[in-house]
């Protein structure tokens, strides 16, 4: 048996999809443990590109079972579309399961989120508008009881839950936002046809995980977003509404913490962020634009240009600690190929004091001054290199510096988007 958690070490978009797909080759079960269709995982197989939002990245290996765990939130419209797209490209999705306890993102969640973000104006969070926050808010409110995945197979139950929800939500829609009320019948009519399609994927997800653990299977828990978008550990309030950190894998999936053997923290060779919130090493000049262009840093889910900056050793070190990372997968190293020198942030200065881990109070983080060192670039393409010792000396030194800053060894280095462009250590 082996249990591995794949977790993003920055603000998401680290390349988790590619790494999970690679691990899935030797895995029996891949479980997504949090988030919903706000995620965007890109996997490239033989020059064919797949963009997954909900379905775990293991889905492209048909002998690997894939589960959306109870901690995720599922938009049935997106799920049906994603299954349809995969089936049209020859992937049956017979290996997909959805935990019936997962909460459902409904059209009213997306509607209310859009109204709320608009009303916030300059104070908006910059969410993906996928209804994630409102769906998790309903989950923690508990009453009126929100729709869960199992409810999608029962028309009268689904209709009743929608009516209960809209009795309350329409008060907000009408009186807070001055918009016309939503019709429960229309919402039901929109959801019921897809509910009938996707509800057959529902299982007792907790049992599936526990059986796999008892059966000594190889399991990968796939995180979405990243450590600093975590509701508790991230740069609150500019975070998502779930728990991307490794501990999140235990919530809602049936996994106890002592069963975890390995935590692979995905660390992009530089830093990006989408939406509002602090990004200490952001480069709004030419350097940031070069990273955006070479790294194709545009949101998979929203198409928004990502904010780009240099590797932040403080972020990486803090994330490794918060996740209990046992190893790193360093991604997109090839994006730095052209640079003559590469800035790396090795500490923060605040009020004359040096910090080597992040302050958790966001206002303090706004005040830090990143302290950089310049590492030499390698100025040659890395895309064809398959062994660590074949990397140019400067690239080896760069990888070693990341390992030092994180205090965790690298296990994988990605030097291009395809499965083959991966150095296994
Ligand atoms: P939400 O998850 O849609 O509520 O968005 C909250 C914040 O998380 C926003 O800043 C989003 O841009 C960010 N976010 C959510 N999902 C992702 C992701 O998969 N990658 C990067 N940022 C994300």
Short mmCIF file of C-alpha atoms and ligand atoms in Angstrom, two decimals:
data_model
loop_
_atom_site.label_atom_id
_atom_site.label_comp_id
_atom_site.label_asym_id
_atom_site.label_seq_id
_atom_site.Cartn_x
_atom_site.Cartn_y
_atom_site.Cartn_z
CA UNK A 1 0.00 0.00 0.00
CA UNK A 2 1.11 3.55 -0.54
CA UNK A 3 -0.78 6.74 0.12
CA UNK A 4 0.49 9.91 -1.52
CA UNK A 5 -0.93 13.41 -1.28
CA UNK A 6 -0.19 15.82 -4.12
CA UNK A 7 -0.46 19.39 -2.94
CA UNK A 8 0.19 22.82 -4.45
CA UNK A 9 2.91 24.72 -2.60
CA UNK A 10 2.06 28.24 -3.80
CA UNK A 11 -1.21 29.89 -4.97
CA UNK A 12 -2.38 27.17 -7.34
CA UNK A 13 -1.52 26.52 -10.99
CA UNK A 14 1.72 24.77 -10.02
CA UNK A 15 1.18 21.92 -12.49
CA UNK A 16 -0.49 19.40 -10.19
CA UNK A 17 -2.51 17.87 -13.05
CA UNK A 18 0.56 16.74 -14.97
CA UNK A 19 2.21 15.26 -11.88
CA UNK A 20 -0.96 13.44 -10.78
CA UNK A 21 -1.34 12.02 -14.28
CA UNK A 22 2.25 10.70 -14.13
CA UNK A 23 1.73 9.15 -10.69
CA UNK A 24 -1.57 7.63 -11.86
CA UNK A 25 0.39 5.25 -14.10
CA UNK A 26 1.25 3.23 -10.95
CA UNK A 27 -1.87 4.01 -8.95
CA UNK A 28 -5.13 2.19 -8.29
CA UNK A 29 -7.17 5.11 -7.04
CA UNK A 30 -6.93 8.91 -7.47
CA UNK A 31 -9.08 10.99 -5.15
CA UNK A 32 -9.80 14.69 -5.45
CA UNK A 33 -10.38 15.89 -1.93
CA UNK A 34 -11.55 19.53 -2.07
CA UNK A 35 -12.64 22.37 -4.31
CA UNK A 36 -14.76 22.11 -7.40
CA UNK A 37 -14.77 23.40 -10.94
CA UNK A 38 -12.69 26.42 -9.88
CA UNK A 39 -9.68 24.17 -10.52
CA UNK A 40 -8.07 23.83 -13.91
CA UNK A 41 -5.71 20.90 -14.37
CA UNK A 42 -4.00 20.59 -17.75
CA UNK A 43 -2.69 17.21 -18.87
CA UNK A 44 -0.97 16.58 -22.21
CA UNK A 45 -0.97 13.06 -23.64
CA UNK A 46 0.77 12.49 -26.98
CA UNK A 47 0.44 16.16 -27.94
CA UNK A 48 -3.29 16.11 -27.09
CA UNK A 49 -4.29 18.63 -24.45
CA UNK A 50 -6.93 17.89 -21.79
CA UNK A 51 -8.25 20.59 -19.49
CA UNK A 52 -9.96 19.14 -16.44
CA UNK A 53 -11.84 21.19 -13.90
CA UNK A 54 -13.63 18.65 -11.77
CA UNK A 55 -12.63 15.15 -12.75
CA UNK A 56 -9.35 13.87 -11.20
CA UNK A 57 -6.34 13.91 -13.51
CA UNK A 58 -6.06 10.10 -13.23
CA UNK A 59 -9.08 9.73 -15.53
CA UNK A 60 -6.83 9.44 -18.59
CA UNK A 61 -5.54 6.07 -17.28
CA UNK A 62 -8.54 3.80 -17.64
CA UNK A 63 -7.26 1.18 -15.17
CA UNK A 64 -7.07 3.82 -12.45
CA UNK A 65 -10.23 4.44 -10.41
CA UNK A 66 -11.01 8.14 -9.88
CA UNK A 67 -13.09 9.54 -7.05
CA UNK A 68 -14.44 13.00 -6.36
CA UNK A 69 -14.37 12.89 -2.56
CA UNK A 70 -16.97 14.12 -0.09
CA UNK A 71 -14.96 17.30 0.54
CA UNK A 72 -15.41 18.50 -3.04
CA UNK A 73 -18.32 20.55 -4.39
CA UNK A 74 -19.76 19.34 -7.66
CA UNK A 75 -21.44 21.40 -10.36
CA UNK A 76 -23.50 18.77 -12.21
CA UNK A 77 -23.63 20.90 -15.37
CA UNK A 78 -19.82 21.05 -15.51
CA UNK A 79 -19.50 17.38 -14.59
CA UNK A 80 -21.86 16.28 -17.38
CA UNK A 81 -20.02 18.47 -19.88
CA UNK A 82 -16.61 17.18 -18.81
CA UNK A 83 -17.73 13.55 -18.99
CA UNK A 84 -19.27 14.22 -22.43
CA UNK A 85 -16.05 15.82 -23.71
CA UNK A 86 -13.90 12.95 -22.44
CA UNK A 87 -16.24 10.34 -23.92
CA UNK A 88 -16.17 12.16 -27.28
CA UNK A 89 -12.37 11.79 -27.17
CA UNK A 90 -12.49 8.06 -26.44
CA UNK A 91 -12.32 7.96 -22.62
CA UNK A 92 -15.28 6.03 -21.24
CA UNK A 93 -15.22 7.55 -17.72
CA UNK A 94 -16.35 4.13 -16.46
CA UNK A 95 -13.58 4.55 -13.88
CA UNK A 96 -15.18 7.68 -12.37
CA UNK A 97 -17.01 7.75 -9.04
CA UNK A 98 -18.45 10.65 -7.03
CA UNK A 99 -18.94 10.54 -3.30
CA UNK A 100 -22.64 10.89 -2.60
CA UNK A 101 -21.93 13.15 0.36
CA UNK A 102 -20.28 15.82 -1.82
CA UNK A 103 -22.23 19.05 -1.89
CA UNK A 104 -23.69 20.29 -5.15
CA UNK A 105 -22.98 23.68 -6.72
CA UNK A 106 -26.35 24.92 -7.94
CA UNK A 107 -27.16 27.71 -10.43
CA UNK A 108 -28.23 29.96 -7.54
CA UNK A 109 -24.74 29.70 -6.01
CA UNK A 110 -23.18 31.04 -9.19
CA UNK A 111 -25.84 33.75 -9.51
CA UNK A 112 -25.38 34.99 -5.94
CA UNK A 113 -21.61 34.90 -6.20
CA UNK A 114 -21.71 37.07 -9.31
CA UNK A 115 -23.99 39.59 -7.60
CA UNK A 116 -21.81 39.61 -4.48
CA UNK A 117 -18.54 40.06 -6.38
CA UNK A 118 -20.06 42.89 -8.44
CA UNK A 119 -21.36 44.59 -5.30
CA UNK A 120 -17.91 44.38 -3.66
CA UNK A 121 -16.45 46.48 -6.47
CA UNK A 122 -12.80 47.26 -5.73
CA UNK A 123 -12.92 44.98 -2.70
CA UNK A 124 -13.84 41.91 -4.75
CA UNK A 125 -11.94 38.67 -4.08
CA UNK A 126 -11.56 37.96 -7.78
CA UNK A 127 -13.13 34.53 -7.48
CA UNK A 128 -13.59 32.18 -10.42
CA UNK A 129 -17.40 32.78 -10.22
CA UNK A 130 -17.93 29.01 -10.16
CA UNK A 131 -20.19 29.15 -7.11
CA UNK A 132 -17.57 27.60 -4.84
CA UNK A 133 -17.77 30.03 -1.90
CA UNK A 134 -21.59 30.07 -1.73
CA UNK A 135 -21.77 26.25 -1.96
CA UNK A 136 -19.32 25.80 0.94
CA UNK A 137 -21.11 28.54 2.86
CA UNK A 138 -24.35 26.56 2.60
CA UNK A 139 -22.49 23.43 3.70
CA UNK A 140 -21.29 25.09 6.90
CA UNK A 141 -24.68 26.76 7.54
CA UNK A 142 -26.29 23.29 7.41
CA UNK A 143 -29.90 24.53 7.35
CA UNK A 144 -31.89 24.77 5.18
CA UNK A 145 -30.33 21.53 4.10
CA UNK A 146 -28.33 22.04 0.88
CA UNK A 147 -28.36 19.65 -2.09
CA UNK A 148 -25.82 16.83 -1.88
CA UNK A 149 -24.79 14.55 -4.70
CA UNK A 150 -27.02 11.69 -3.59
CA UNK A 151 -30.08 13.97 -3.79
CA UNK A 152 -29.59 14.21 -7.56
CA UNK A 153 -31.20 10.80 -8.07
CA UNK A 154 -34.49 11.70 -6.39
CA UNK A 155 -36.65 14.22 -8.25
CA UNK A 156 -39.06 15.06 -5.44
CA UNK A 157 -36.29 15.43 -2.87
CA UNK A 158 -34.28 17.61 -5.25
CA UNK A 159 -37.29 19.81 -5.99
CA UNK A 160 -38.02 20.25 -2.28
CA UNK A 161 -34.42 21.14 -1.42
CA UNK A 162 -34.30 23.71 -4.22
CA UNK A 163 -37.56 25.27 -2.99
CA UNK A 164 -36.25 25.47 0.59
CA UNK A 165 -33.02 27.06 -0.56
CA UNK A 166 -34.70 29.63 -2.78
CA UNK A 167 -37.18 30.69 -0.10
CA UNK A 168 -34.17 32.11 1.74
CA UNK A 169 -31.91 33.02 -1.15
CA UNK A 170 -34.56 35.03 -2.96
CA UNK A 171 -34.76 37.38 0.02
CA UNK A 172 -31.08 38.18 -0.56
CA UNK A 173 -31.42 38.33 -4.32
CA UNK A 174 -34.38 40.71 -4.16
CA UNK A 175 -33.68 42.84 -1.12
CA UNK A 176 -29.90 42.96 -0.94
CA UNK A 177 -29.15 43.02 -4.66
CA UNK A 178 -32.45 44.36 -6.07
CA UNK A 179 -32.72 41.55 -8.61
CA UNK A 180 -35.79 39.48 -9.62
CA UNK A 181 -36.29 36.24 -7.64
CA UNK A 182 -35.15 32.92 -9.07
CA UNK A 183 -37.78 30.34 -9.94
CA UNK A 184 -37.43 26.99 -8.17
CA UNK A 185 -39.15 25.30 -11.11
CA UNK A 186 -36.66 26.77 -13.60
CA UNK A 187 -33.68 25.72 -11.49
CA UNK A 188 -35.12 22.22 -11.19
CA UNK A 189 -35.72 22.04 -14.96
CA UNK A 190 -32.12 23.10 -15.62
CA UNK A 191 -30.59 20.58 -13.24
CA UNK A 192 -32.84 17.53 -13.48
CA UNK A 193 -31.82 16.38 -17.01
CA UNK A 194 -28.09 16.42 -16.10
CA UNK A 195 -28.79 15.07 -12.62
CA UNK A 196 -30.21 11.95 -14.25
CA UNK A 197 -27.01 11.56 -16.28
CA UNK A 198 -24.47 12.08 -13.51
CA UNK A 199 -26.20 10.56 -10.48
CA UNK A 200 -25.24 7.05 -11.64
CA UNK A 201 -21.63 7.88 -10.65
CA UNK A 202 -22.59 8.27 -6.97
CA UNK A 203 -21.01 5.90 -4.43
CA UNK A 204 -20.16 5.77 -0.75
CA UNK A 205 -16.82 7.51 -1.28
CA UNK A 206 -15.64 7.05 2.28
CA UNK A 207 -16.12 3.30 2.00
CA UNK A 208 -14.36 3.22 -1.37
CA UNK A 209 -11.30 4.88 0.20
CA UNK A 210 -11.35 2.70 3.30
CA UNK A 211 -11.66 -0.47 1.20
CA UNK A 212 -8.73 0.66 -0.92
CA UNK A 213 -6.67 1.30 2.23
CA UNK A 214 -7.57 -2.13 3.64
CA UNK A 215 -6.84 -3.73 0.27
CA UNK A 216 -3.29 -2.30 0.32
CA UNK A 217 -3.92 -0.32 -2.87
CA UNK A 218 -1.85 2.57 -4.15
CA UNK A 219 -3.79 5.78 -3.65
CA UNK A 220 -3.08 9.37 -4.70
CA UNK A 221 -4.99 12.26 -3.17
CA UNK A 222 -5.00 15.12 -5.65
CA UNK A 223 -5.15 18.63 -4.22
CA UNK A 224 -6.57 21.53 -6.17
CA UNK A 225 -5.60 25.22 -5.80
CA UNK A 226 -2.62 25.75 -3.48
CA UNK A 227 -1.44 26.12 0.10
CA UNK A 228 -1.89 29.89 0.28
CA UNK A 229 -5.44 29.70 -1.06
CA UNK A 230 -6.35 27.48 1.91
CA UNK A 231 -9.18 28.83 4.02
CA UNK A 232 -7.14 28.49 7.24
CA UNK A 233 -3.50 28.54 6.12
CA UNK A 234 -3.77 30.96 3.22
CA UNK A 235 -3.73 34.72 2.70
CA UNK A 236 -7.24 35.21 4.12
CA UNK A 237 -9.65 36.60 2.99
CA UNK A 238 -8.18 36.27 -0.51
CA UNK A 239 -8.43 32.50 -0.45
CA UNK A 240 -10.76 29.79 -1.66
CA UNK A 241 -13.40 28.23 0.62
CA UNK A 242 -11.86 24.78 1.07
CA UNK A 243 -8.68 23.14 2.36
CA UNK A 244 -6.08 22.58 -0.37
CA UNK A 245 -3.33 21.75 2.20
CA UNK A 246 -2.34 18.11 2.66
CA UNK A 247 -4.43 17.82 5.83
CA UNK A 248 -7.48 18.55 3.64
CA UNK A 249 -7.03 15.11 2.09
CA UNK A 250 -8.29 13.59 5.33
CA UNK A 251 -11.42 15.73 5.46
CA UNK A 252 -14.40 14.21 3.76
CA UNK A 253 -12.54 11.34 2.15
CA UNK A 254 -12.26 8.63 4.79
CA UNK A 255 -8.47 8.89 5.14
CA UNK A 256 -6.90 9.07 8.58
CA UNK A 257 -3.71 11.20 8.82
CA UNK A 258 -1.46 8.34 9.91
CA UNK A 259 -2.16 6.49 6.66
CA UNK A 260 -0.30 9.10 4.59
CA UNK A 261 3.13 7.89 3.42
CA UNK A 262 4.22 10.71 1.18
CA UNK A 263 3.31 14.34 0.61
CA UNK A 264 4.57 15.58 -2.76
CA UNK A 265 4.53 19.33 -2.81
CA UNK A 266 4.32 20.80 -6.28
CA UNK A 267 6.49 23.87 -6.55
CA UNK A 268 6.58 25.91 -9.74
CA UNK A 269 10.08 27.26 -10.49
CA UNK A 270 8.64 30.80 -10.13
CA UNK A 271 5.44 32.16 -8.57
CA UNK A 272 2.00 33.03 -9.93
CA UNK A 273 -1.32 34.05 -8.51
CA UNK A 274 -4.78 34.75 -9.93
CA UNK A 275 -7.24 37.16 -8.34
CA UNK A 276 -6.72 39.68 -5.55
CA UNK A 277 -4.38 39.41 -2.55
CA UNK A 278 -0.74 39.88 -1.68
CA UNK A 279 2.03 38.44 -3.90
CA UNK A 280 5.37 39.59 -2.43
CA UNK A 281 7.62 38.63 -5.38
CA UNK A 282 5.29 39.90 -8.11
CA UNK A 283 7.12 41.44 -11.08
CA UNK A 284 4.82 43.79 -12.95
CA UNK A 285 7.51 44.66 -15.50
CA UNK A 286 9.27 42.82 -18.31
CA UNK A 287 10.39 39.90 -16.13
CA UNK A 288 6.82 39.09 -15.12
CA UNK A 289 5.66 39.38 -18.73
CA UNK A 290 8.40 36.99 -19.86
CA UNK A 291 7.26 34.42 -17.29
CA UNK A 292 3.62 34.89 -18.38
CA UNK A 293 4.44 34.46 -22.07
CA UNK A 294 6.87 31.56 -21.77
CA UNK A 295 4.83 29.83 -19.07
CA UNK A 296 1.49 30.50 -20.80
CA UNK A 297 0.23 31.85 -17.54
CA UNK A 298 -3.41 32.38 -18.37
CA UNK A 299 -6.15 30.82 -16.23
CA UNK A 300 -7.39 27.40 -17.37
CA UNK A 301 -10.79 28.11 -15.85
CA UNK A 302 -11.26 31.84 -16.41
CA UNK A 303 -8.66 32.74 -19.08
CA UNK A 304 -7.46 35.61 -16.84
CA UNK A 305 -3.75 36.55 -17.16
CA UNK A 306 -1.98 35.29 -14.03
CA UNK A 307 0.10 37.66 -11.92
CA UNK A 308 3.71 36.47 -12.20
CA UNK A 309 6.81 36.82 -10.07
CA UNK A 310 10.01 35.15 -8.91
CA UNK A 311 10.45 32.06 -6.80
CA UNK A 312 9.67 32.91 -3.21
CA UNK A 313 11.75 30.81 -0.81
CA UNK A 314 9.72 32.02 2.15
CA UNK A 315 6.51 30.80 0.54
CA UNK A 316 8.06 27.47 -0.36
CA UNK A 317 9.57 26.91 3.09
CA UNK A 318 6.35 27.81 4.87
CA UNK A 319 4.28 25.63 2.54
CA UNK A 320 6.60 22.65 3.06
CA UNK A 321 6.09 23.01 6.81
CA UNK A 322 2.32 23.48 6.64
CA UNK A 323 1.94 20.42 4.43
CA UNK A 324 4.52 18.19 6.09
CA UNK A 325 5.99 17.81 2.59
CA UNK A 326 8.27 14.78 2.18
CA UNK A 327 9.46 15.70 -1.32
CA UNK A 328 9.07 18.27 -4.07
CA UNK A 329 8.02 18.13 -7.68
CA UNK A 330 9.58 21.20 -9.30
CA UNK A 331 7.61 22.24 -12.36
CA UNK A 332 8.11 24.53 -15.35
CA UNK A 333 11.87 24.81 -14.88
CA UNK A 334 12.19 25.21 -18.66
CA UNK A 335 10.22 28.49 -18.53
CA UNK A 336 13.41 30.09 -17.10
CA UNK A 337 15.61 28.81 -19.97
CA UNK A 338 16.31 32.21 -21.56
CA UNK A 339 17.22 34.23 -18.48
CA UNK A 340 20.82 35.37 -17.87
CA UNK A 341 20.21 35.67 -14.12
CA UNK A 342 17.26 34.61 -11.99
CA UNK A 343 16.14 36.44 -8.85
CA UNK A 344 15.15 34.21 -5.92
CA UNK A 345 13.59 35.58 -2.75
CA UNK A 346 15.42 34.15 0.26
CA UNK A 347 13.77 36.06 3.09
CA UNK A 348 11.44 38.91 4.02
CA UNK A 349 12.44 42.05 5.83
CA UNK A 350 9.82 43.71 7.98
CA UNK A 351 10.57 46.64 10.30
CA UNK A 352 14.27 45.78 10.22
CA UNK A 353 13.69 42.12 11.13
CA UNK A 354 14.40 39.23 8.74
CA UNK A 355 11.79 36.47 8.43
CA UNK A 356 12.32 33.07 6.85
CA UNK A 357 8.68 31.97 7.17
CA UNK A 358 5.53 33.83 6.27
CA UNK A 359 3.65 35.92 8.80
CA UNK A 360 0.10 34.59 8.85
CA UNK A 361 -1.50 38.00 9.38
CA UNK A 362 -2.16 39.29 5.82
CA UNK A 363 -1.59 42.97 6.76
CA UNK A 364 1.96 42.08 7.87
CA UNK A 365 2.52 40.23 4.64
CA UNK A 366 1.56 43.39 2.73
CA UNK A 367 4.43 45.19 4.50
CA UNK A 368 7.27 42.75 3.88
CA UNK A 369 10.18 43.57 1.58
CA UNK A 370 11.42 40.50 -0.28
CA UNK A 371 15.20 40.05 -0.09
CA UNK A 372 16.61 38.57 -3.30
CA UNK A 373 19.71 36.78 -4.42
CA UNK A 374 20.52 36.48 -8.12
CA UNK A 375 21.33 33.02 -9.41
CA UNK A 376 23.00 32.50 -12.80
CA UNK A 377 20.71 31.33 -15.61
CA UNK A 378 21.59 28.44 -17.96
CA UNK A 379 20.41 29.99 -21.25
CA UNK A 380 19.83 26.73 -23.04
CA UNK A 381 16.71 24.59 -23.57
CA UNK A 382 16.01 21.92 -20.93
CA UNK A 383 13.06 20.28 -22.71
CA UNK A 384 14.89 17.14 -23.85
CA UNK A 385 16.79 16.41 -20.63
CA UNK A 386 15.73 13.25 -18.79
CA UNK A 387 18.24 12.96 -15.90
CA UNK A 388 19.12 15.37 -13.11
CA UNK A 389 22.86 15.04 -13.68
CA UNK A 390 22.41 16.03 -17.33
CA UNK A 391 20.98 19.41 -16.38
CA UNK A 392 23.40 22.31 -16.97
CA UNK A 393 25.30 23.23 -13.80
CA UNK A 394 23.32 26.46 -13.31
CA UNK A 395 19.99 24.59 -13.52
CA UNK A 396 21.28 22.00 -11.03
CA UNK A 397 22.29 24.82 -8.70
CA UNK A 398 18.84 26.40 -9.07
CA UNK A 399 17.13 23.11 -8.15
CA UNK A 400 19.49 22.65 -5.18
CA UNK A 401 18.65 26.16 -3.96
CA UNK A 402 14.92 25.36 -4.05
CA UNK A 403 15.57 22.16 -2.10
CA UNK A 404 17.60 24.10 0.45
CA UNK A 405 14.98 26.81 0.87
CA UNK A 406 12.16 24.26 1.22
CA UNK A 407 14.34 21.92 3.32
CA UNK A 408 12.83 19.07 1.29
CA UNK A 409 14.42 17.03 -1.54
CA UNK A 410 13.11 17.04 -5.11
CA UNK A 411 11.70 13.82 -6.53
CA UNK A 412 10.47 15.04 -9.89
CA UNK A 413 11.47 17.93 -12.16
CA UNK A 414 9.24 18.91 -15.02
CA UNK A 415 10.93 20.51 -18.04
CA UNK A 416 7.96 20.72 -20.43
CA UNK A 417 4.26 20.03 -20.62
CA UNK A 418 4.26 16.43 -21.89
CA UNK A 419 4.49 13.28 -19.74
CA UNK A 420 7.90 12.48 -21.23
CA UNK A 421 9.40 15.85 -20.27
CA UNK A 422 9.83 14.79 -16.66
CA UNK A 423 13.02 14.00 -14.75
CA UNK A 424 12.51 11.26 -12.16
CA UNK A 425 15.02 11.39 -9.33
P1 LIG B 1 -12.90 30.73 -5.68
O1 LIG B 1 -12.18 29.46 -5.39
O2 LIG B 1 -13.56 30.74 -7.02
O3 LIG B 1 -13.82 31.14 -4.56
O4 LIG B 1 -11.80 31.90 -5.77
C1 LIG B 1 -11.06 32.36 -4.62
C2 LIG B 1 -9.64 32.70 -5.02
O5 LIG B 1 -8.95 31.51 -5.36
C3 LIG B 1 -9.51 33.62 -6.24
O6 LIG B 1 -8.40 34.47 -6.06
C4 LIG B 1 -9.25 32.66 -7.38
O7 LIG B 1 -8.55 33.26 -8.45
C5 LIG B 1 -8.39 31.62 -6.67
N1 LIG B 1 -8.47 30.29 -7.29
C6 LIG B 1 -9.48 29.41 -7.22
N2 LIG B 1 -9.19 28.29 -7.90
C7 LIG B 1 -7.95 28.45 -8.39
C8 LIG B 1 -7.07 27.61 -9.15
O8 LIG B 1 -7.38 26.47 -9.48
N3 LIG B 1 -5.87 28.15 -9.45
C9 LIG B 1 -5.49 29.38 -9.05
N4 LIG B 1 -6.27 30.20 -8.35
C10 LIG B 1 -7.49 29.73 -8.01
#
